[in-house]
Tab-separated table of C-alpha atoms in Angstrom:
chain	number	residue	atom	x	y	z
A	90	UNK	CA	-26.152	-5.950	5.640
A	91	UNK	CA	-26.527	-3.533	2.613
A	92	UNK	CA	-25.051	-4.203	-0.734
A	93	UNK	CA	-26.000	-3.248	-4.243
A	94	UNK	CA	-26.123	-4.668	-7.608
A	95	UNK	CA	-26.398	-4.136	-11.142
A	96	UNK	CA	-28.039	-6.292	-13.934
A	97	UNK	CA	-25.561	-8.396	-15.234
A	98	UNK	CA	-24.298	-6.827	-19.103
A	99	UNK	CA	-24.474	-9.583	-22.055
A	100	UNK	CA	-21.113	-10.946	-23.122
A	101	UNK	CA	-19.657	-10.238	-25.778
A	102	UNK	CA	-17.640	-12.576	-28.264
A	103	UNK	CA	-14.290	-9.993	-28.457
A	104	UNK	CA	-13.189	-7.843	-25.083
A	105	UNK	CA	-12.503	-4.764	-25.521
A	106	UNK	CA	-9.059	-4.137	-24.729
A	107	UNK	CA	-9.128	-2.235	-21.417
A	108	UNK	CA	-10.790	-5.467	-20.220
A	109	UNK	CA	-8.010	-7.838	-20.901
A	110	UNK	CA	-5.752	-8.759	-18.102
A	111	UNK	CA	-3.243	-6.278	-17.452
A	112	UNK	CA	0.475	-6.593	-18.779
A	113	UNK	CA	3.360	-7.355	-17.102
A	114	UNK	CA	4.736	-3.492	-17.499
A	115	UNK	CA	1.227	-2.406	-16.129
A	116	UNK	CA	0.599	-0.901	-12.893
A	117	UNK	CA	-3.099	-2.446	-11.457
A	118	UNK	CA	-3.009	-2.043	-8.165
A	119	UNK	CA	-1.548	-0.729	-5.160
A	120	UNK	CA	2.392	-1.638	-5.323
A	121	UNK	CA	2.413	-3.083	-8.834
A	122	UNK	CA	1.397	-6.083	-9.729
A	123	UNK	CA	3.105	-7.991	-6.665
A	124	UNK	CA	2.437	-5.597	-4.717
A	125	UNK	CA	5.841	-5.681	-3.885
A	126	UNK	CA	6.258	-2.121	-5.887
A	127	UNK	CA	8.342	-3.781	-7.730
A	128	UNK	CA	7.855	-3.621	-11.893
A	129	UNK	CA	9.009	-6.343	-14.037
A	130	UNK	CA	9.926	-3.423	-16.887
A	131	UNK	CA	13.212	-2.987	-18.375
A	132	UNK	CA	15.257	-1.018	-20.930
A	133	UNK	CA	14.974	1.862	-18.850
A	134	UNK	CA	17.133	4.813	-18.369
A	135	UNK	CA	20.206	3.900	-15.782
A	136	UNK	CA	21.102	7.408	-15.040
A	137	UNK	CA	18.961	10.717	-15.693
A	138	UNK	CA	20.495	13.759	-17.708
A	139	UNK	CA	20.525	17.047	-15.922
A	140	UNK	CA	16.836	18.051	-15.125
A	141	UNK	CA	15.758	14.754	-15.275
A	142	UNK	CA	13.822	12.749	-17.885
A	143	UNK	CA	11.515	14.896	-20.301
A	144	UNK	CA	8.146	14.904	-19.449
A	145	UNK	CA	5.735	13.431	-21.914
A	146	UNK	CA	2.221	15.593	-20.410
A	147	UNK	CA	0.466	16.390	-17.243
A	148	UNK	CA	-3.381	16.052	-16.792
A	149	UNK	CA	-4.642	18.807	-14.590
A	150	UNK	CA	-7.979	19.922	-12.515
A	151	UNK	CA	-8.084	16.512	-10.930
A	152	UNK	CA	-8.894	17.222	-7.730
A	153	UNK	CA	-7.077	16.629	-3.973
A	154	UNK	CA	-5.821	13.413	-2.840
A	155	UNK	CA	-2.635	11.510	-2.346
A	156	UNK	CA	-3.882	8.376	-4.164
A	157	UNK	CA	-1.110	6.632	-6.254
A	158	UNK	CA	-2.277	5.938	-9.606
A	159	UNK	CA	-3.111	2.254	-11.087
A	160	UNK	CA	-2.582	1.632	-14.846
A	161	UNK	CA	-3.861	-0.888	-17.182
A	162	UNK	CA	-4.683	-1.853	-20.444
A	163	UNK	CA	-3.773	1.841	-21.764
A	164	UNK	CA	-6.137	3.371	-18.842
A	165	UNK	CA	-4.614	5.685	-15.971
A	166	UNK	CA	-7.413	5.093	-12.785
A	167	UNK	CA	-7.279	7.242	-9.638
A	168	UNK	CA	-9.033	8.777	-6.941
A	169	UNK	CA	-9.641	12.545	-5.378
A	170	UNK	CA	-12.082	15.031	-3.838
A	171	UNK	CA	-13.703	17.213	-6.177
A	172	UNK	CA	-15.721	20.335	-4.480
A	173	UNK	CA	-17.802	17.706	-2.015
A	174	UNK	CA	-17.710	14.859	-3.810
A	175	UNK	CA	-15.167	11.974	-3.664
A	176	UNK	CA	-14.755	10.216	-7.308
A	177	UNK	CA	-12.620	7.513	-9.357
A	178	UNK	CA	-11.574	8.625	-12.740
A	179	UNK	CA	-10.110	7.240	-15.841
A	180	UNK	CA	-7.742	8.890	-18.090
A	181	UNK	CA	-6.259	8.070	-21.591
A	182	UNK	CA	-2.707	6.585	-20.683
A	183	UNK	CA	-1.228	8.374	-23.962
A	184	UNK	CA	-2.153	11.637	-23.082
A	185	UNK	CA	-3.767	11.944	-20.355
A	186	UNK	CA	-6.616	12.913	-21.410
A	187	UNK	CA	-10.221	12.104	-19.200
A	188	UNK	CA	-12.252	9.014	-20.444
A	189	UNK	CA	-14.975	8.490	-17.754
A	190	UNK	CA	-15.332	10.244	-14.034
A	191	UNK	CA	-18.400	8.799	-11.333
A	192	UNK	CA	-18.780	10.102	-8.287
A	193	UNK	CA	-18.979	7.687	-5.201
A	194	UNK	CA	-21.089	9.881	-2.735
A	195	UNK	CA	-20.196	13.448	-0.859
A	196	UNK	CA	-16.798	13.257	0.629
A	197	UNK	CA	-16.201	12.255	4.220
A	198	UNK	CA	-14.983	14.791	6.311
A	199	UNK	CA	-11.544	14.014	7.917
A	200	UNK	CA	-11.206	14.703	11.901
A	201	UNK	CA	-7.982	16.643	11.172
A	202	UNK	CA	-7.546	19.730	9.243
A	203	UNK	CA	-4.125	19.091	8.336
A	204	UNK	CA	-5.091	15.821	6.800
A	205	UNK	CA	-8.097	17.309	4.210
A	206	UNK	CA	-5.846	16.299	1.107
A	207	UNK	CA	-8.969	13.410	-0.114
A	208	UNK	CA	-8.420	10.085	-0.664
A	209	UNK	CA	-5.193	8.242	-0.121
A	210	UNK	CA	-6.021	4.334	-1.753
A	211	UNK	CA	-5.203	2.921	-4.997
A	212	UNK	CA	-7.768	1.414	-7.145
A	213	UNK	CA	-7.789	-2.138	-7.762
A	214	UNK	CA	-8.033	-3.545	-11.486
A	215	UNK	CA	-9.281	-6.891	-12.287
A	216	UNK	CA	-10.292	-7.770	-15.867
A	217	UNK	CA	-13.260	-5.300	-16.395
A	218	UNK	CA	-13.643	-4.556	-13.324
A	219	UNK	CA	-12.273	-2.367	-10.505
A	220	UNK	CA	-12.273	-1.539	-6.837
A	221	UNK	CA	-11.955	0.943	-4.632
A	222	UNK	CA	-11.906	2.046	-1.277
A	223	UNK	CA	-13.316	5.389	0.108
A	224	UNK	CA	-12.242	7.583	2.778
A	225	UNK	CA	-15.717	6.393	5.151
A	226	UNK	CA	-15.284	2.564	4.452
A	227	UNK	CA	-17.330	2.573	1.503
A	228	UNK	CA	-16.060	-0.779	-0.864
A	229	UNK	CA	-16.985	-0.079	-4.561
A	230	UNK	CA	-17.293	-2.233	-7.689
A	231	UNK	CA	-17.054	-0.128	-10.921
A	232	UNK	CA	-17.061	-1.304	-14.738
A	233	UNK	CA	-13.518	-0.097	-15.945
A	234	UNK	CA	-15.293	0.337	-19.359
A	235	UNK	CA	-17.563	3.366	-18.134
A	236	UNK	CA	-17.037	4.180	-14.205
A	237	UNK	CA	-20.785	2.417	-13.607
A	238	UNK	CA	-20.667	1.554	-10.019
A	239	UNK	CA	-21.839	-2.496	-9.823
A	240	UNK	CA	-22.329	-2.536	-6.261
A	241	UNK	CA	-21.089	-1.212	-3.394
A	242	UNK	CA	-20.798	-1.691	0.304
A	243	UNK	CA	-20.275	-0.091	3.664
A	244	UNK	CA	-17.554	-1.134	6.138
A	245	UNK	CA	-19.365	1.073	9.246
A	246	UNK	CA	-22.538	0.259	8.872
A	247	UNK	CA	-22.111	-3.603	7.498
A	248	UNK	CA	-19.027	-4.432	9.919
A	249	UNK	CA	-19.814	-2.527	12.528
A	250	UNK	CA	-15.877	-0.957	11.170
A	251	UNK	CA	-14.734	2.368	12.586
A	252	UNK	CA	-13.294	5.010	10.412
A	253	UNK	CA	-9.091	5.746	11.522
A	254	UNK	CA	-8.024	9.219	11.937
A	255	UNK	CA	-7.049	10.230	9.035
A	256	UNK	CA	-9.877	7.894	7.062
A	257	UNK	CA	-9.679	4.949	5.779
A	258	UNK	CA	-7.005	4.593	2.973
A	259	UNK	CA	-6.953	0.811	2.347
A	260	UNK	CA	-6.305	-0.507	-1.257
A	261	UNK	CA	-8.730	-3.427	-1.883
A	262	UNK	CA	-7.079	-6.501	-2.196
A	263	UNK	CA	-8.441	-8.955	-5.275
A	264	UNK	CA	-7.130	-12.473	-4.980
A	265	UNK	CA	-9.720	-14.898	-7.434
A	266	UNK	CA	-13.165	-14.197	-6.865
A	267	UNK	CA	-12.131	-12.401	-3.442
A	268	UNK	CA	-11.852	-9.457	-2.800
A	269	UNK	CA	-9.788	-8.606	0.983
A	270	UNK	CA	-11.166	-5.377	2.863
A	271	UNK	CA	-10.100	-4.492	7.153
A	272	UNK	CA	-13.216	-2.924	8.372
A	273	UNK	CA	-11.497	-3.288	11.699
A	274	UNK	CA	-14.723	-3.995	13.799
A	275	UNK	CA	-14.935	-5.818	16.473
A	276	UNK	CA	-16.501	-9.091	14.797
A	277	UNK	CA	-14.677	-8.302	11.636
A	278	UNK	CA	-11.257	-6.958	11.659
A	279	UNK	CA	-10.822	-8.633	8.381
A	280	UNK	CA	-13.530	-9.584	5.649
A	281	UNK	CA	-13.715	-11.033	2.327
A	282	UNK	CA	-16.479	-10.046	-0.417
A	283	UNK	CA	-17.377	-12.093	-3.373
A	284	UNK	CA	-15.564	-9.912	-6.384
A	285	UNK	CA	-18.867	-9.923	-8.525
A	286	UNK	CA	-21.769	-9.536	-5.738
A	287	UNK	CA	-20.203	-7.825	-3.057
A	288	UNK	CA	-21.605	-10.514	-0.711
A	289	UNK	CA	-19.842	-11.135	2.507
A	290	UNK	CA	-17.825	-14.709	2.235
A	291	UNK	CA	-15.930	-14.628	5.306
A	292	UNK	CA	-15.338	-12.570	8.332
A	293	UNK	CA	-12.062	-12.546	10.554
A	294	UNK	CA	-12.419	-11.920	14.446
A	295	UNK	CA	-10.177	-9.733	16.158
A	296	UNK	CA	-7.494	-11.317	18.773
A	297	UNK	CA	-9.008	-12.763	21.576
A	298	UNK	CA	-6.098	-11.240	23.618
A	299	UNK	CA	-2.260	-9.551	23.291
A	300	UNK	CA	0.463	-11.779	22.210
A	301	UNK	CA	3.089	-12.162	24.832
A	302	UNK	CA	5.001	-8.868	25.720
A	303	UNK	CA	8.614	-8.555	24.859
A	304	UNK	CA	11.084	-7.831	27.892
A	305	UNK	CA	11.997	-4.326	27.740
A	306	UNK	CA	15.072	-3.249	25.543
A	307	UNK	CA	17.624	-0.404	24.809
A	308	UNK	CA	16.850	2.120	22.310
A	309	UNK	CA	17.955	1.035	19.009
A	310	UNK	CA	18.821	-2.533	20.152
A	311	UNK	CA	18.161	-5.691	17.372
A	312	UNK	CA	16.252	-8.655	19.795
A	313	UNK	CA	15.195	-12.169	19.003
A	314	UNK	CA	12.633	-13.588	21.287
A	315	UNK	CA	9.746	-15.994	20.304
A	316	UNK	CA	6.148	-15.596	22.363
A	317	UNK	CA	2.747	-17.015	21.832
A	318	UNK	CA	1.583	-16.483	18.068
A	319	UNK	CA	4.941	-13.762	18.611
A	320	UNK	CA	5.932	-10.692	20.927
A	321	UNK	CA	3.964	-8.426	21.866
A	322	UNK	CA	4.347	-5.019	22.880
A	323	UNK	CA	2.440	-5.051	26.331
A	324	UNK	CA	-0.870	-3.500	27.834
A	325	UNK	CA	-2.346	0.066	26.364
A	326	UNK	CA	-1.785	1.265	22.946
A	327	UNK	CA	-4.304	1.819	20.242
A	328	UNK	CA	-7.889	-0.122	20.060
A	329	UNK	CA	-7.751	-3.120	17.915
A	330	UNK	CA	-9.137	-1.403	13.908
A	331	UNK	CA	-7.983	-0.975	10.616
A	332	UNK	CA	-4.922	1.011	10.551
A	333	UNK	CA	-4.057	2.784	6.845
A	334	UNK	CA	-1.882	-0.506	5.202
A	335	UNK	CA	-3.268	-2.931	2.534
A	336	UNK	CA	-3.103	-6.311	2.783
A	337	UNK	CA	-0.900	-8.893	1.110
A	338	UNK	CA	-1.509	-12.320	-0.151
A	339	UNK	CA	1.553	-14.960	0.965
A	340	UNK	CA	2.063	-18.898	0.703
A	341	UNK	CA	3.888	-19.855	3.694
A	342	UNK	CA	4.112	-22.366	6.476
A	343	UNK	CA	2.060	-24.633	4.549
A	344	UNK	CA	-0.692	-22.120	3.990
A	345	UNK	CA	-2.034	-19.457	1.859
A	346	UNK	CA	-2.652	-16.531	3.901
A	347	UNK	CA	-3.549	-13.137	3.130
A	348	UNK	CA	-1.366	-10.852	5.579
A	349	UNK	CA	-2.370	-7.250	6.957
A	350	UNK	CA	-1.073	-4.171	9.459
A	351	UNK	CA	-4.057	-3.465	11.691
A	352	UNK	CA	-4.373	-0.861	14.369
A	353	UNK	CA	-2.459	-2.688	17.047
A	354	UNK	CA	-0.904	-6.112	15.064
A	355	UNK	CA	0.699	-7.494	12.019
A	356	UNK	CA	-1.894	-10.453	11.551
A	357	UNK	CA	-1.976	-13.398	9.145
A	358	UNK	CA	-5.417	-14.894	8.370
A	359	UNK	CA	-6.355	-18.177	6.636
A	360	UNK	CA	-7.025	-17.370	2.822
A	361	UNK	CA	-10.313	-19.816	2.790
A	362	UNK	CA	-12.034	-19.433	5.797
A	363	UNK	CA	-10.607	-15.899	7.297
A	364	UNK	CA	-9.609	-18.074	10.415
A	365	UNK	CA	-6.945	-15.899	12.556
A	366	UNK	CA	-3.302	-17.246	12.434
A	367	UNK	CA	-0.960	-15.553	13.889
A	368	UNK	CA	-0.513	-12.343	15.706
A	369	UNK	CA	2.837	-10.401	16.286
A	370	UNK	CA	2.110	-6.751	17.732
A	371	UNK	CA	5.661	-4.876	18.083
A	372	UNK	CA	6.069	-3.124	14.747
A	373	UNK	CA	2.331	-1.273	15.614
A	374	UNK	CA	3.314	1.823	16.920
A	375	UNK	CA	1.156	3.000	20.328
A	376	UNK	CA	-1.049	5.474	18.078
A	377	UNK	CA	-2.457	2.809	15.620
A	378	UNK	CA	-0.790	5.025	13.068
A	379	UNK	CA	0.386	2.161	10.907
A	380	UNK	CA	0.823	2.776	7.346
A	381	UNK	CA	3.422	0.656	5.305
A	382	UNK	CA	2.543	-2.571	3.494
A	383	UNK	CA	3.999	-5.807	4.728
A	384	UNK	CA	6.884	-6.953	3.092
A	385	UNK	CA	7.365	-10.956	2.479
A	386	UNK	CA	10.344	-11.974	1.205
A	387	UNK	CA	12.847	-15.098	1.817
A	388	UNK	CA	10.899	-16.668	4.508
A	389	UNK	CA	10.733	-13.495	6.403
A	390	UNK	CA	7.391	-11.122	6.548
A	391	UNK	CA	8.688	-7.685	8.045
A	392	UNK	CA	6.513	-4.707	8.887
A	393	UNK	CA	7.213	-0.926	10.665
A	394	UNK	CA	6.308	2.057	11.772
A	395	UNK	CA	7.144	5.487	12.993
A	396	UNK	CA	6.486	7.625	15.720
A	397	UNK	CA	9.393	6.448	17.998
A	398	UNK	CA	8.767	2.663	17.155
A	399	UNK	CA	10.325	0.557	14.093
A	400	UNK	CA	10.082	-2.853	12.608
A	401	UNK	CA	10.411	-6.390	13.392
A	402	UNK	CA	11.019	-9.520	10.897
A	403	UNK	CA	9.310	-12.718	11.568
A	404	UNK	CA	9.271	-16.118	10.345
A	405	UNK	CA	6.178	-18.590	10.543
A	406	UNK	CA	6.599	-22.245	12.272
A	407	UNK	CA	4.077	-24.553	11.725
A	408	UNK	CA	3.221	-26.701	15.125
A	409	UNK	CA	3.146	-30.364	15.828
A	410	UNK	CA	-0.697	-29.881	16.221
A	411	UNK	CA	-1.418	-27.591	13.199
A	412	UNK	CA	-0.871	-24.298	14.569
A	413	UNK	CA	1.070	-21.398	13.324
A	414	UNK	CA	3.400	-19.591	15.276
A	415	UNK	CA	5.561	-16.593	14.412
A	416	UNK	CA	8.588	-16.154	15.211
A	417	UNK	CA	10.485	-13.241	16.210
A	418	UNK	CA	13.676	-12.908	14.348
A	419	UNK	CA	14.596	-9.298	14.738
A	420	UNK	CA	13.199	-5.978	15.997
A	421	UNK	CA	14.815	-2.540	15.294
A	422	UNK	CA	14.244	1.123	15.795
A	423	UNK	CA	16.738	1.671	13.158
A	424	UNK	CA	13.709	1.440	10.105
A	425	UNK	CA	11.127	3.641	11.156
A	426	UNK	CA	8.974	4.008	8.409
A	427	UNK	CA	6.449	6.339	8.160
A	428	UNK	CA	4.405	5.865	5.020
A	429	UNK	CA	6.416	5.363	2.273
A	430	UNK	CA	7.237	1.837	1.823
A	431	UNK	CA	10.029	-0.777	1.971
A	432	UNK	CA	11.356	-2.497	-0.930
A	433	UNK	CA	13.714	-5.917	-0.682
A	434	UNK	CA	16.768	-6.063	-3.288
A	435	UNK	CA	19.113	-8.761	-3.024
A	436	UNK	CA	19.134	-9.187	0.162
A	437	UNK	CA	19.057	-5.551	1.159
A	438	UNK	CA	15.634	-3.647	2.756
A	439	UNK	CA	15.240	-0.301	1.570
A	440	UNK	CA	13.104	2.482	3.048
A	441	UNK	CA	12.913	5.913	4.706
A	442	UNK	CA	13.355	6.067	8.390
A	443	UNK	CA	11.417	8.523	10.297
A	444	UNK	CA	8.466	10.534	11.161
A	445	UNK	CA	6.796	13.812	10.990
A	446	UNK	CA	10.047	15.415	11.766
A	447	UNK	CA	11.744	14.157	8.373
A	448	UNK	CA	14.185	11.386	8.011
A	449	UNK	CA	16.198	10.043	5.302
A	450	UNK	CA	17.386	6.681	3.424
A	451	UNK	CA	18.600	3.654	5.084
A	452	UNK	CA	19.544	0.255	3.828
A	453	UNK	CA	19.497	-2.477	6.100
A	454	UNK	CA	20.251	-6.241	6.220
A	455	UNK	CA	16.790	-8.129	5.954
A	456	UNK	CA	18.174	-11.200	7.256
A	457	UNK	CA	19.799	-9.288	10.471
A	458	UNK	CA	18.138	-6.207	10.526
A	459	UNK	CA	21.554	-4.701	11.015
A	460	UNK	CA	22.243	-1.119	9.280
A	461	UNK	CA	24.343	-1.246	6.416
A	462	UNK	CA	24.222	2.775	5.776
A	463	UNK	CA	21.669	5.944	5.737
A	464	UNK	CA	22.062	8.825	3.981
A	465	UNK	CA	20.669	12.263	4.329
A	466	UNK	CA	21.594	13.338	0.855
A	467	UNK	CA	17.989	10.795	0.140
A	468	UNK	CA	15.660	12.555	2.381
A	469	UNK	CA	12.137	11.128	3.459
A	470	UNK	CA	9.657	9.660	0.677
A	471	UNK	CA	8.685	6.913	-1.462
A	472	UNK	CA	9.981	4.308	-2.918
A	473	UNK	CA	9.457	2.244	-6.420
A	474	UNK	CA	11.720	0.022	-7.984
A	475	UNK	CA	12.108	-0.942	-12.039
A	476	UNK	CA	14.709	-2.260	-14.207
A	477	UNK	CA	17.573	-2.002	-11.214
A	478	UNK	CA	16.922	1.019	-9.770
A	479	UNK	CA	14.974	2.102	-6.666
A	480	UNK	CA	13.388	5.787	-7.503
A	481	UNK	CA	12.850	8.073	-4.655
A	482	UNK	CA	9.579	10.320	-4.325
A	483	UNK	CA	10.744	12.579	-1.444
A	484	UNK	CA	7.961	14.389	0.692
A	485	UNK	CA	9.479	17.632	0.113
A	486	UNK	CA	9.529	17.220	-3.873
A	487	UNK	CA	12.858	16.283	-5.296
A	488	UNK	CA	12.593	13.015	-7.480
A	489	UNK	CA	15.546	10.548	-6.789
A	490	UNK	CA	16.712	7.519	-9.417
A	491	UNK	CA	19.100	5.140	-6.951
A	492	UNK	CA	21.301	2.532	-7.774
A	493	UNK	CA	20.562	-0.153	-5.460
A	494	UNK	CA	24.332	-1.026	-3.539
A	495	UNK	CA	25.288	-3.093	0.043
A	496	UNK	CA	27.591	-0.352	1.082
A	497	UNK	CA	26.512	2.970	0.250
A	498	UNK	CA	23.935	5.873	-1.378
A	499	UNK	CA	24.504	6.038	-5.231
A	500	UNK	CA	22.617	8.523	-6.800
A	501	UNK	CA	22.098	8.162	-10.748
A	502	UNK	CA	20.070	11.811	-10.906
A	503	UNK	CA	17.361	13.948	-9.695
A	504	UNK	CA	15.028	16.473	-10.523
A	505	UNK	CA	12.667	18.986	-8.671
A	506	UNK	CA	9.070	18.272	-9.533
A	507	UNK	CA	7.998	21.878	-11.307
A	508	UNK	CA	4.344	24.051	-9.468
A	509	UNK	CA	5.083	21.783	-6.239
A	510	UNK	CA	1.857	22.421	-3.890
A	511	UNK	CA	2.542	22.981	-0.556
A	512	UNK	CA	1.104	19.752	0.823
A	513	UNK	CA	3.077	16.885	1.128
A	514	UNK	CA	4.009	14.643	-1.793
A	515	UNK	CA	3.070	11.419	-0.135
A	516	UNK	CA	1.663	9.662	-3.541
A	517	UNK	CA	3.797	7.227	-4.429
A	518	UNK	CA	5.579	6.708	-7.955
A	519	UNK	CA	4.285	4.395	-9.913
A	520	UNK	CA	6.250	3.106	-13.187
A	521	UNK	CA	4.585	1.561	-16.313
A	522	UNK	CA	5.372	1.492	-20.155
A	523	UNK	CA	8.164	3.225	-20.076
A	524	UNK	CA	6.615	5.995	-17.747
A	525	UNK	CA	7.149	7.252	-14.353
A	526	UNK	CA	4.031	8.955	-12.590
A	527	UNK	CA	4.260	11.597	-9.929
A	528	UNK	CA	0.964	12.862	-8.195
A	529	UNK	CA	0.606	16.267	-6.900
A	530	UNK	CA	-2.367	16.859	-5.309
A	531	UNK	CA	-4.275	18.239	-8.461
A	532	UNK	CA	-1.735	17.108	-11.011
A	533	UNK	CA	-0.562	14.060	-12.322
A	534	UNK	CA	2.900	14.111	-13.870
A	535	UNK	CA	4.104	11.665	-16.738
A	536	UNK	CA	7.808	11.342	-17.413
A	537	UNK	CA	9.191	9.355	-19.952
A	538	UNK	CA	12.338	7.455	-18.741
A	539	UNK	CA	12.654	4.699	-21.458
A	540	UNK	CA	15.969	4.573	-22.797
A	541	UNK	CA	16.401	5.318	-26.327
């Protein structure tokens, strides 16, 4: 085990303010402060003039990397490559100006040259400290104040974790004095860290063995079936490992759990002791290329992916004898989400179905899974949602604003993002203080869409 710390700093009577808790409008972490992606803002612009909103300043020469930006306590954080060297930086949220950059070690080199575009996780803010995973499984604790790294440690070497494909792109979890990493090894699929130390708490061991497989269905067909800990999707597929989604924390079925995608399953692990809960393996897609964030919402945790598969909705039973079981409610190919998210609105789930090839908007029934439309005029992206509106970050570079509605697409405005790169815009958009944020690679893009 390797892990490294710093002298602790004397306290001081009167915190600075970048290490006060983060407000409401703030955006610390991966999805918002739910991470739901979700913000509790308001008095924000219903419907965008022509062009868009203005935009308040750009911050340049940050270097490559699809990670969404976290923002608290009037401090933008991120992540990129610069030259060799993978780093976390702070800028001024007013202007976007650079406060601190610290470099966490050379860059790891992705497998696929397609996918050299640097780091694709969120940094995770907690009080005066932050977190952040890099691309090789390296887990670092930095002072927000300066970027000094507190200690650090090494999901390959200290898990025995393998690196995915395309790297890991985890957002650290932070739930009290734990902090939730998937090294995806086989003694640790999941692991908790002590927030301060970086000292191992708990480990989670991967499935002893499949959950029961589903009997095969149509293309496209909703199904309701209940198996051991949930259906499965049968023999082969991807080894069990960390996959590229970040976890969740729910309370349900009598339990607080912290909930995660892997490489083969959607998983739910005891909160205090990392025990294994539940398993239910059909939304994993046969290439462990599993990417979108749980969703938990009226009793139901749902989960997808792309690549020919979808997503199924499940809800947890406890057992006479203690157990938990989940149960399938619905599966469908009919949300086949890639990497950019699902959001629940009344009722409604809302995200882009399909792969590599493009897709488009759909809305669905949680509840039913059924389709209640899909539009191509809201191609592929990434969703965010604030003040009533859903706002659409499509992979090709238009920037949506949505009225959320049951029975069909209502657009309130776009705009094109100006000096798109021709990489894909996967970064999410991330809304705080009266700001929306749209990553580019290099750039970072602040609009201001408060109204008034």
């Amino acid at each position: 085990m390797r892990y490294v710390t710093s002298l602790l700093l004397t306290m001081i009577a009167i915190s600075p303010a970048w290490a006060d808790s983060p407000k409401p409008t703030d955006w610390p972490q991966w999805n918002g402060v739910h991470r739901d992606a979700v913000s509790q803002e308001t008095g924000l612009l219903q419907e965008w003039p022509e062009g868009g909103p203005s935009l308040a300043w750009k911050a340049t020469d940050l270097g490559g990397g699809d990670s969404a930006p976290a923002i608290a306590n009037g401090r933008i954080y991120g992540m990129s490559i610069q030259g060799d060297n993978e780093v976390v930086w702070a800028l001024n949220e007013k202007d976007g100006q650079k406060i601190w950059g610290t470099k966490l070690g050379t860059a790891y080199e992705q497998r696929m040259p397609q996918s050299k575009e640097g780091p694709g996780g969120t940094p995770t803010i907690d009080g005066d400290q932050m977190y952040v995973m890099g691309m090789a499984g390296d887990v670092t604790c930095l002072n927000v104040a300066d970027g000094e790294i507190i200690w650090q440690r090494d999901l390959q070497k200290d898990f025995g974790g393998v690196v995915p494909m395309w790297s890991f792109r985890e957002s650290p979890l932070v739930d009290g004095d734990k902090v939730i990493v998937t090294p995806g090894g086989k003694e640790a699929t999941l692991a908790a860290l002590d927030k301060n130390t970086g000292k191992t708490l708990w480990t989670t061991k991967p499935p002893a063995e499949e959950a029961t497989p589903p009997a095969e269905r149509e293309e496209g067909e909703r199904s309701e079936g209940r198996g051991r800990r949930g259906p499965g999707r049968g023999p082969g597929g991807p080894k069990p490992g960390a996959a590229y989604s970040s976890a969740i924390m729910i309370e349900d079925a009598g339990q607080k759990q912290y909930v995660q995608f892997t490489s083969k399953s959607l998983i739910g692990v005891n909160a205090e002791t990392g025990e294994l809960l539940w398993q239910y393996d059909r939304p994993a897609n046969r290439m462990g290329i599993n990417c979108t964030t749980p969703v938990f919402q009226d009793g139901l945790i749902f989960a997808a992916s792309a690549y020919g598969n979808g997503g199924g909705a499940v809800k947890l039973n406890q057992t006479d004898d203690g157990q938990i079981e989940a149960e399938e409610v619905y599966f469908t190919s009919n949300m086949q989400n890639h990497h950019g998210g699902l959001i629940v609105v009344d009722g409604c789930l809302y995200g882009a179905n399909g792969g590599n090839g493009g897709g488009f908007l759909s809305c669905l029934d949680f509840q039913t899974g059924e389709v209640l439309w899909r539009d191509r005029q809201a191609p592929k992206g990434s969703l965010a949602m604030a003040d009533g509106r859903l706002y659409l970050r499509s992979e090709e570079g238009p920037v949506l604003l949505i009225e959320p509605n049951k029975e069909k697409f209502v657009e309130k405005g776009r705009f094109e993002q100006p000096d798109r790169t021709s990489q894909p815009a996967w970064a999410h958009p991330v809304i705080a203080n009266g700001k929306l944020y749209i990553r580019d690679q290099n750039t970072l893009y602040c609009y201001d869409i408060k109204a008034n």
